[in-house]
mmCIF file of C-alpha atoms in Angstrom:
data_model
loop_
_atom_site.group_PDB
_atom_site.id
_atom_site.type_symbol
_atom_site.label_atom_id
_atom_site.label_comp_id
_atom_site.label_asym_id
_atom_site.label_seq_id
_atom_site.Cartn_x
_atom_site.Cartn_y
_atom_site.Cartn_z
ATOM 1 C CA UNK A 1 -51.030 5.125 -23.242
ATOM 2 C CA UNK A 2 -48.173 6.143 -23.713
ATOM 3 C CA UNK A 3 -47.889 9.587 -21.376
ATOM 4 C CA UNK A 4 -49.025 7.111 -18.199
ATOM 5 C CA UNK A 5 -46.138 4.466 -19.256
ATOM 6 C CA UNK A 6 -43.716 7.090 -19.750
ATOM 7 C CA UNK A 7 -43.866 8.701 -15.623
ATOM 8 C CA UNK A 8 -43.959 5.263 -14.327
ATOM 9 C CA UNK A 9 -40.922 4.782 -16.530
ATOM 10 C CA UNK A 10 -39.679 7.568 -15.350
ATOM 11 C CA UNK A 11 -40.009 6.606 -11.981
ATOM 12 C CA UNK A 12 -38.847 3.550 -11.542
ATOM 13 C CA UNK A 13 -35.684 4.839 -13.814
ATOM 14 C CA UNK A 14 -35.146 7.414 -10.533
ATOM 15 C CA UNK A 15 -35.960 4.996 -7.548
ATOM 16 C CA UNK A 16 -33.071 2.681 -9.240
ATOM 17 C CA UNK A 17 -30.458 4.631 -9.295
ATOM 18 C CA UNK A 18 -30.495 5.701 -5.447
ATOM 19 C CA UNK A 19 -31.575 5.037 -1.827
ATOM 20 C CA UNK A 20 -30.993 5.757 0.925
ATOM 21 C CA UNK A 21 -27.932 6.020 2.993
ATOM 22 C CA UNK A 22 -27.458 6.292 7.058
ATOM 23 C CA UNK A 23 -28.656 9.344 7.848
ATOM 24 C CA UNK A 24 -31.643 9.400 5.005
ATOM 25 C CA UNK A 25 -29.919 11.199 2.221
ATOM 26 C CA UNK A 26 -30.169 9.552 -1.417
ATOM 27 C CA UNK A 27 -26.739 8.465 -2.318
ATOM 28 C CA UNK A 28 -26.436 8.204 -6.080
ATOM 29 C CA UNK A 29 -25.987 4.251 -7.718
ATOM 30 C CA UNK A 30 -26.585 2.903 -11.055
ATOM 31 C CA UNK A 31 -25.241 -0.193 -11.267
ATOM 32 C CA UNK A 32 -21.713 -1.614 -10.888
ATOM 33 C CA UNK A 33 -20.793 -0.576 -14.292
ATOM 34 C CA UNK A 34 -21.081 3.069 -12.998
ATOM 35 C CA UNK A 35 -20.299 3.804 -9.396
ATOM 36 C CA UNK A 36 -16.772 5.381 -8.554
ATOM 37 C CA UNK A 37 -16.009 5.627 -5.315
ATOM 38 C CA UNK A 38 -13.432 7.185 -4.248
ATOM 39 C CA UNK A 39 -10.086 4.069 -2.401
ATOM 40 C CA UNK A 40 -9.690 6.737 -0.058
ATOM 41 C CA UNK A 41 -12.528 6.489 1.597
ATOM 42 C CA UNK A 42 -13.793 2.412 1.167
ATOM 43 C CA UNK A 43 -10.943 0.992 2.051
ATOM 44 C CA UNK A 44 -11.886 -3.287 1.542
ATOM 45 C CA UNK A 45 -9.650 -4.638 4.818
ATOM 46 C CA UNK A 46 -10.591 -7.600 2.787
ATOM 47 C CA UNK A 47 -9.754 -6.878 -0.578
ATOM 48 C CA UNK A 48 -5.568 -7.076 0.316
ATOM 49 C CA UNK A 49 -4.857 -3.242 -1.915
ATOM 50 C CA UNK A 50 -2.491 -1.108 -0.329
ATOM 51 C CA UNK A 51 -5.068 1.399 0.912
ATOM 52 C CA UNK A 52 -6.814 -0.676 3.406
ATOM 53 C CA UNK A 53 -6.827 -0.333 7.486
ATOM 54 C CA UNK A 54 -6.135 -4.055 8.116
ATOM 55 C CA UNK A 55 -2.242 -2.953 6.391
ATOM 56 C CA UNK A 56 -2.109 0.749 7.845
ATOM 57 C CA UNK A 57 -1.590 2.064 4.501
ATOM 58 C CA UNK A 58 -3.094 5.874 3.724
ATOM 59 C CA UNK A 59 -2.300 5.965 0.289
ATOM 60 C CA UNK A 60 -5.085 7.487 -1.023
ATOM 61 C CA UNK A 61 -3.690 8.418 -4.590
ATOM 62 C CA UNK A 62 -5.233 4.324 -5.814
ATOM 63 C CA UNK A 63 -7.920 3.909 -8.605
ATOM 64 C CA UNK A 64 -11.092 4.942 -8.039
ATOM 65 C CA UNK A 65 -12.693 1.852 -6.916
ATOM 66 C CA UNK A 66 -16.267 0.310 -8.833
ATOM 67 C CA UNK A 67 -18.657 -1.947 -7.396
ATOM 68 C CA UNK A 68 -20.274 -1.761 -3.911
ATOM 69 C CA UNK A 69 -22.251 -4.036 -1.496
ATOM 70 C CA UNK A 70 -25.589 -2.187 -2.255
ATOM 71 C CA UNK A 71 -24.877 -4.120 -6.565
ATOM 72 C CA UNK A 72 -22.763 -7.064 -4.726
ATOM 73 C CA UNK A 73 -25.148 -9.685 -7.795
ATOM 74 C CA UNK A 74 -23.713 -8.534 -10.640
ATOM 75 C CA UNK A 75 -20.307 -7.724 -9.580
ATOM 76 C CA UNK A 76 -18.321 -10.351 -11.878
ATOM 77 C CA UNK A 77 -18.861 -8.280 -15.345
ATOM 78 C CA UNK A 78 -17.496 -5.073 -14.096
ATOM 79 C CA UNK A 79 -14.270 -6.206 -14.833
ATOM 80 C CA UNK A 80 -12.528 -9.292 -15.240
ATOM 81 C CA UNK A 81 -10.450 -8.808 -12.555
ATOM 82 C CA UNK A 82 -13.316 -9.721 -10.654
ATOM 83 C CA UNK A 83 -13.993 -13.038 -13.158
ATOM 84 C CA UNK A 84 -14.008 -15.435 -9.723
ATOM 85 C CA UNK A 85 -17.137 -13.037 -7.878
ATOM 86 C CA UNK A 86 -19.104 -14.350 -10.615
ATOM 87 C CA UNK A 87 -17.835 -18.242 -11.543
ATOM 88 C CA UNK A 88 -15.989 -19.116 -8.546
ATOM 89 C CA UNK A 89 -16.750 -22.297 -6.475
ATOM 90 C CA UNK A 90 -16.372 -21.078 -2.578
ATOM 91 C CA UNK A 91 -17.504 -17.965 -2.639
ATOM 92 C CA UNK A 92 -18.556 -16.123 0.342
ATOM 93 C CA UNK A 93 -21.087 -15.271 2.505
ATOM 94 C CA UNK A 94 -23.462 -18.355 2.368
ATOM 95 C CA UNK A 95 -26.559 -19.136 3.877
ATOM 96 C CA UNK A 96 -25.439 -21.088 7.537
ATOM 97 C CA UNK A 97 -28.212 -23.239 10.123
ATOM 98 C CA UNK A 98 -27.987 -26.061 13.018
ATOM 99 C CA UNK A 99 -29.506 -28.360 10.105
ATOM 100 C CA UNK A 100 -25.526 -28.284 8.525
ATOM 101 C CA UNK A 101 -24.301 -29.296 12.398
ATOM 102 C CA UNK A 102 -21.782 -27.930 13.947
ATOM 103 C CA UNK A 103 -18.543 -28.980 12.845
ATOM 104 C CA UNK A 104 -16.348 -31.292 14.536
ATOM 105 C CA UNK A 105 -13.298 -30.677 12.909
ATOM 106 C CA UNK A 106 -10.441 -27.788 12.620
ATOM 107 C CA UNK A 107 -11.002 -26.206 15.875
ATOM 108 C CA UNK A 108 -9.994 -22.967 16.214
ATOM 109 C CA UNK A 109 -6.614 -22.772 19.197
ATOM 110 C CA UNK A 110 -6.024 -18.777 20.145
ATOM 111 C CA UNK A 111 -2.407 -18.090 21.283
ATOM 112 C CA UNK A 112 -1.724 -14.192 22.776
ATOM 113 C CA UNK A 113 -4.789 -13.194 22.298
ATOM 114 C CA UNK A 114 -4.786 -12.667 26.164
ATOM 115 C CA UNK A 115 -2.290 -9.694 25.741
ATOM 116 C CA UNK A 116 -2.905 -6.172 25.116
ATOM 117 C CA UNK A 117 -2.421 -5.260 20.891
ATOM 118 C CA UNK A 118 -1.718 -1.737 20.262
ATOM 119 C CA UNK A 119 -3.440 -0.099 16.381
ATOM 120 C CA UNK A 120 -4.556 2.069 14.940
ATOM 121 C CA UNK A 121 -8.615 2.783 15.227
ATOM 122 C CA UNK A 122 -10.636 4.146 11.877
ATOM 123 C CA UNK A 123 -13.004 3.483 9.977
ATOM 124 C CA UNK A 124 -12.698 1.681 6.721
ATOM 125 C CA UNK A 125 -16.059 4.199 5.361
ATOM 126 C CA UNK A 126 -18.317 1.264 5.698
ATOM 127 C CA UNK A 127 -18.733 0.649 10.361
ATOM 128 C CA UNK A 128 -15.231 0.710 12.810
ATOM 129 C CA UNK A 129 -11.862 -0.506 12.059
ATOM 130 C CA UNK A 130 -8.853 -1.863 13.686
ATOM 131 C CA UNK A 131 -5.560 -2.292 12.092
ATOM 132 C CA UNK A 132 -3.340 -4.372 14.424
ATOM 133 C CA UNK A 133 0.864 -2.825 14.349
ATOM 134 C CA UNK A 134 3.464 -4.546 14.101
ATOM 135 C CA UNK A 135 7.362 -4.638 12.896
ATOM 136 C CA UNK A 136 6.919 -4.631 9.200
ATOM 137 C CA UNK A 137 6.572 -7.221 6.889
ATOM 138 C CA UNK A 138 6.499 -9.570 10.255
ATOM 139 C CA UNK A 139 3.365 -10.526 10.912
ATOM 140 C CA UNK A 140 4.483 -13.970 13.096
ATOM 141 C CA UNK A 141 4.295 -11.485 16.729
ATOM 142 C CA UNK A 142 1.097 -10.687 16.035
ATOM 143 C CA UNK A 143 -1.888 -13.034 17.979
ATOM 144 C CA UNK A 144 -2.217 -16.126 16.290
ATOM 145 C CA UNK A 145 -5.275 -18.676 15.398
ATOM 146 C CA UNK A 146 -3.952 -22.087 15.007
ATOM 147 C CA UNK A 147 -6.669 -25.018 14.088
ATOM 148 C CA UNK A 148 -5.193 -28.308 12.392
ATOM 149 C CA UNK A 149 -1.611 -28.034 11.102
ATOM 150 C CA UNK A 150 -1.920 -24.267 10.430
ATOM 151 C CA UNK A 151 -0.754 -20.765 11.433
ATOM 152 C CA UNK A 152 -2.779 -17.784 10.585
ATOM 153 C CA UNK A 153 -1.534 -14.258 12.765
ATOM 154 C CA UNK A 154 -5.218 -11.061 13.255
ATOM 155 C CA UNK A 155 -4.222 -8.326 11.107
ATOM 156 C CA UNK A 156 -7.276 -6.535 12.098
ATOM 157 C CA UNK A 157 -10.552 -6.858 12.384
ATOM 158 C CA UNK A 158 -14.087 -5.018 10.880
ATOM 159 C CA UNK A 159 -17.162 -4.551 10.877
ATOM 160 C CA UNK A 160 -20.001 -5.536 9.219
ATOM 161 C CA UNK A 161 -23.658 -4.435 8.965
ATOM 162 C CA UNK A 162 -25.914 -6.388 8.809
ATOM 163 C CA UNK A 163 -24.080 -9.644 9.117
ATOM 164 C CA UNK A 164 -22.945 -10.710 6.350
ATOM 165 C CA UNK A 165 -23.883 -15.080 7.324
ATOM 166 C CA UNK A 166 -27.357 -15.822 8.431
ATOM 167 C CA UNK A 167 -28.077 -18.215 10.475
ATOM 168 C CA UNK A 168 -31.450 -20.536 10.225
ATOM 169 C CA UNK A 169 -32.566 -17.523 7.762
ATOM 170 C CA UNK A 170 -32.040 -15.113 10.393
ATOM 171 C CA UNK A 171 -29.620 -12.458 9.475
ATOM 172 C CA UNK A 172 -28.245 -10.664 13.228
ATOM 173 C CA UNK A 173 -27.764 -6.489 13.073
ATOM 174 C CA UNK A 174 -23.904 -6.876 12.869
ATOM 175 C CA UNK A 175 -20.612 -9.023 12.273
ATOM 176 C CA UNK A 176 -17.628 -8.424 13.395
ATOM 177 C CA UNK A 177 -14.769 -10.086 10.876
ATOM 178 C CA UNK A 178 -11.535 -11.085 12.762
ATOM 179 C CA UNK A 179 -9.116 -11.321 9.430
ATOM 180 C CA UNK A 180 -6.073 -13.487 9.939
ATOM 181 C CA UNK A 181 -2.821 -13.672 7.254
ATOM 182 C CA UNK A 182 0.207 -16.243 6.660
ATOM 183 C CA UNK A 183 3.774 -15.407 7.837
ATOM 184 C CA UNK A 184 4.003 -13.631 4.128
ATOM 185 C CA UNK A 185 1.006 -11.751 5.339
ATOM 186 C CA UNK A 186 -1.902 -13.083 2.794
ATOM 187 C CA UNK A 187 -5.699 -13.681 4.177
ATOM 188 C CA UNK A 188 -6.234 -17.261 5.285
ATOM 189 C CA UNK A 189 -8.933 -17.169 7.184
ATOM 190 C CA UNK A 190 -11.349 -15.166 8.903
ATOM 191 C CA UNK A 191 -13.034 -15.270 12.315
ATOM 192 C CA UNK A 192 -16.950 -14.569 11.892
ATOM 193 C CA UNK A 193 -18.909 -13.004 14.332
ATOM 194 C CA UNK A 194 -22.410 -12.616 15.524
ATOM 195 C CA UNK A 195 -23.589 -9.167 16.859
ATOM 196 C CA UNK A 196 -26.690 -7.784 18.304
ATOM 197 C CA UNK A 197 -28.190 -6.386 20.866
ATOM 198 C CA UNK A 198 -28.530 -7.522 24.651
ATOM 199 C CA UNK A 199 -29.179 -6.100 28.293
ATOM 200 C CA UNK A 200 -25.272 -5.125 29.017
ATOM 201 C CA UNK A 201 -22.531 -3.912 27.739
ATOM 202 C CA UNK A 202 -20.017 -5.702 25.659
ATOM 203 C CA UNK A 203 -15.867 -5.622 26.907
ATOM 204 C CA UNK A 204 -14.428 -6.308 24.039
ATOM 205 C CA UNK A 205 -16.422 -2.937 23.151
ATOM 206 C CA UNK A 206 -16.384 -1.375 25.744
ATOM 207 C CA UNK A 207 -12.509 -0.794 25.754
ATOM 208 C CA UNK A 208 -13.144 1.371 21.900
ATOM 209 C CA UNK A 209 -11.933 5.040 21.470
ATOM 210 C CA UNK A 210 -16.191 6.299 20.271
ATOM 211 C CA UNK A 211 -16.648 5.703 17.240
ATOM 212 C CA UNK A 212 -15.344 7.548 14.053
ATOM 213 C CA UNK A 213 -18.572 8.467 11.600
ATOM 214 C CA UNK A 214 -18.165 6.762 8.081
ATOM 215 C CA UNK A 215 -17.439 8.965 4.606
ATOM 216 C CA UNK A 216 -21.007 8.614 2.674
ATOM 217 C CA UNK A 217 -22.138 10.354 -0.741
ATOM 218 C CA UNK A 218 -19.842 9.702 -3.347
ATOM 219 C CA UNK A 219 -17.687 13.674 -3.476
ATOM 220 C CA UNK A 220 -17.047 12.394 0.203
ATOM 221 C CA UNK A 221 -17.248 16.299 1.686
ATOM 222 C CA UNK A 222 -18.405 17.501 4.929
ATOM 223 C CA UNK A 223 -22.560 16.278 6.072
ATOM 224 C CA UNK A 224 -24.785 18.789 6.697
ATOM 225 C CA UNK A 225 -26.919 15.920 6.561
ATOM 226 C CA UNK A 226 -25.849 14.745 10.573
ATOM 227 C CA UNK A 227 -27.860 13.785 13.572
ATOM 228 C CA UNK A 228 -27.283 16.650 16.222
ATOM 229 C CA UNK A 229 -23.895 15.510 18.750
ATOM 230 C CA UNK A 230 -22.372 13.862 15.810
ATOM 231 C CA UNK A 231 -19.033 14.065 14.998
ATOM 232 C CA UNK A 232 -19.236 16.147 10.655
ATOM 233 C CA UNK A 233 -17.821 14.058 8.268
ATOM 234 C CA UNK A 234 -14.964 14.634 6.981
ATOM 235 C CA UNK A 235 -13.210 13.725 3.899
ATOM 236 C CA UNK A 236 -10.617 11.462 4.973
ATOM 237 C CA UNK A 237 -11.803 9.052 7.538
ATOM 238 C CA UNK A 238 -9.963 9.662 11.145
ATOM 239 C CA UNK A 239 -7.086 7.393 12.710
ATOM 240 C CA UNK A 240 -6.600 7.308 15.833
ATOM 241 C CA UNK A 241 -3.547 5.585 16.286
ATOM 242 C CA UNK A 242 -1.557 3.839 19.246
ATOM 243 C CA UNK A 243 -4.801 2.162 20.530
ATOM 244 C CA UNK A 244 -4.368 -0.661 23.132
ATOM 245 C CA UNK A 245 -7.378 -3.002 23.210
ATOM 246 C CA UNK A 246 -7.852 -6.918 24.409
ATOM 247 C CA UNK A 247 -8.593 -9.097 21.936
ATOM 248 C CA UNK A 248 -9.394 -12.129 24.528
ATOM 249 C CA UNK A 249 -12.459 -10.318 24.723
ATOM 250 C CA UNK A 250 -13.219 -10.390 21.456
ATOM 251 C CA UNK A 251 -13.490 -14.253 21.942
ATOM 252 C CA UNK A 252 -14.966 -14.389 25.925
ATOM 253 C CA UNK A 253 -18.030 -13.578 24.006
ATOM 254 C CA UNK A 254 -18.787 -15.763 22.651
ATOM 255 C CA UNK A 255 -17.745 -18.691 24.818
ATOM 256 C CA UNK A 256 -13.971 -18.713 22.604
ATOM 257 C CA UNK A 257 -15.939 -20.652 19.096
ATOM 258 C CA UNK A 258 -15.890 -23.449 21.636
ATOM 259 C CA UNK A 259 -18.967 -24.233 18.597
ATOM 260 C CA UNK A 260 -18.940 -23.064 15.142
ATOM 261 C CA UNK A 261 -19.934 -23.821 11.463
ATOM 262 C CA UNK A 262 -16.229 -23.853 8.918
ATOM 263 C CA UNK A 263 -16.320 -24.019 5.480
ATOM 264 C CA UNK A 264 -13.879 -23.445 2.967
ATOM 265 C CA UNK A 265 -15.115 -19.471 0.639
ATOM 266 C CA UNK A 266 -13.941 -16.048 -0.700
ATOM 267 C CA UNK A 267 -12.752 -12.513 0.706
ATOM 268 C CA UNK A 268 -16.891 -10.573 1.037
ATOM 269 C CA UNK A 269 -16.033 -8.144 -2.207
ATOM 270 C CA UNK A 270 -13.637 -7.626 -5.389
ATOM 271 C CA UNK A 271 -11.925 -9.493 -6.712
ATOM 272 C CA UNK A 272 -13.366 -12.254 -4.477
ATOM 273 C CA UNK A 273 -10.120 -14.654 -3.853
ATOM 274 C CA UNK A 274 -10.888 -18.290 -2.858
ATOM 275 C CA UNK A 275 -8.865 -20.266 -0.784
ATOM 276 C CA UNK A 276 -10.302 -18.400 2.669
ATOM 277 C CA UNK A 277 -10.969 -20.769 5.680
ATOM 278 C CA UNK A 278 -14.360 -19.617 8.105
ATOM 279 C CA UNK A 279 -14.978 -19.924 10.927
ATOM 280 C CA UNK A 280 -18.644 -18.744 12.240
ATOM 281 C CA UNK A 281 -19.156 -18.870 16.160
ATOM 282 C CA UNK A 282 -22.755 -20.191 16.393
ATOM 283 C CA UNK A 283 -23.076 -17.694 20.522
ATOM 284 C CA UNK A 284 -23.825 -14.311 19.653
ATOM 285 C CA UNK A 285 -21.692 -11.703 21.330
ATOM 286 C CA UNK A 286 -24.622 -9.288 22.914
ATOM 287 C CA UNK A 287 -24.337 -5.422 23.320
ATOM 288 C CA UNK A 288 -25.974 -2.857 24.793
ATOM 289 C CA UNK A 289 -28.604 -1.179 22.795
ATOM 290 C CA UNK A 290 -26.083 2.673 23.220
ATOM 291 C CA UNK A 291 -23.444 0.274 21.565
ATOM 292 C CA UNK A 292 -25.392 -1.319 18.894
ATOM 293 C CA UNK A 293 -26.831 2.192 17.771
ATOM 294 C CA UNK A 294 -23.449 3.380 17.465
ATOM 295 C CA UNK A 295 -22.285 1.184 15.510
ATOM 296 C CA UNK A 296 -24.565 1.104 13.492
ATOM 297 C CA UNK A 297 -24.583 4.855 13.010
ATOM 298 C CA UNK A 298 -21.053 4.710 12.455
ATOM 299 C CA UNK A 299 -21.666 1.720 10.046
ATOM 300 C CA UNK A 300 -23.349 1.559 5.672
ATOM 301 C CA UNK A 301 -24.307 -0.629 4.075
ATOM 302 C CA UNK A 302 -21.745 -3.582 4.432
ATOM 303 C CA UNK A 303 -22.917 -7.179 3.968
ATOM 304 C CA UNK A 304 -22.765 -9.255 0.335
ATOM 305 C CA UNK A 305 -25.323 -11.160 -0.889
ATOM 306 C CA UNK A 306 -25.663 -15.069 0.283
ATOM 307 C CA UNK A 307 -23.552 -17.125 -2.250
ATOM 308 C CA UNK A 308 -25.661 -20.956 -3.002
ATOM 309 C CA UNK A 309 -23.973 -23.345 -1.448
ATOM 310 C CA UNK A 310 -20.823 -25.244 -3.712
ATOM 311 C CA UNK A 311 -18.097 -26.520 -3.027
ATOM 312 C CA UNK A 312 -18.770 -24.672 0.516
ATOM 313 C CA UNK A 313 -17.236 -27.886 2.118
ATOM 314 C CA UNK A 314 -18.990 -26.849 5.188
ATOM 315 C CA UNK A 315 -18.025 -28.692 8.420
ATOM 316 C CA UNK A 316 -16.266 -31.256 6.048
ATOM 317 C CA UNK A 317 -12.747 -33.142 7.900
#
């Protein structure tokens, strides 16, 4: 009886150590304690690190990243700096529902969103991303989102696939995160817009250059299994500079966020810092089928496991 047990155990271990990426190739995933992803490739836009698309830096000398989205349930065990991921009281994302009601407080207002902005178009190694250009250490010239007596500034946006937040048990195919900072550049708010395929192109996406592929695999080399007609992946994410876009088109797709949920939350990647005001639009922005295929084709799995609701104060005054 030992032989069958050994074979079953061996198969289970091999299955746990790998999972298919979006190309169908196996990418190694040992555990959050063993995964080593190059910081130059992960470029997470919500961590506030110096190597991500919302800061505009491409410093490749940073240490490797030791976490992964498909093992997000145990980030707090990786190192002490990530303890908040495990012990925090306002961790994101969370499941939402119309049983929560919709917010009557903290209505966001937008300034200068209808002006064209210029920035860098790239891929944060998990999906499409855009960083707004601005003078060094001056964020106050960027489009602003205000609520109550707080003013925040749009530093950049990126897309997660699938969506971070489920609503009524349904999870959209993708979620657009518009990351806002205070006057000193510290992340304080995220506006989340869910994306699903519809029947017509979404103007917000139409204005962008072609999608830039994500970087797959721990070796970061050119991929031999790219779909026909798609550009080969390289060891560094491509950056297209001086791309002009109108951010109001994101708001137009969801009726200027007239209905929304809001709660006190966190960043959705280590070190999972809290103190983030989340606004999640009730309305979904619908893309064409082709646009959604392009987004998903440029994305890798990047949805953190939903967190238990605790002290999030959903829709509270």
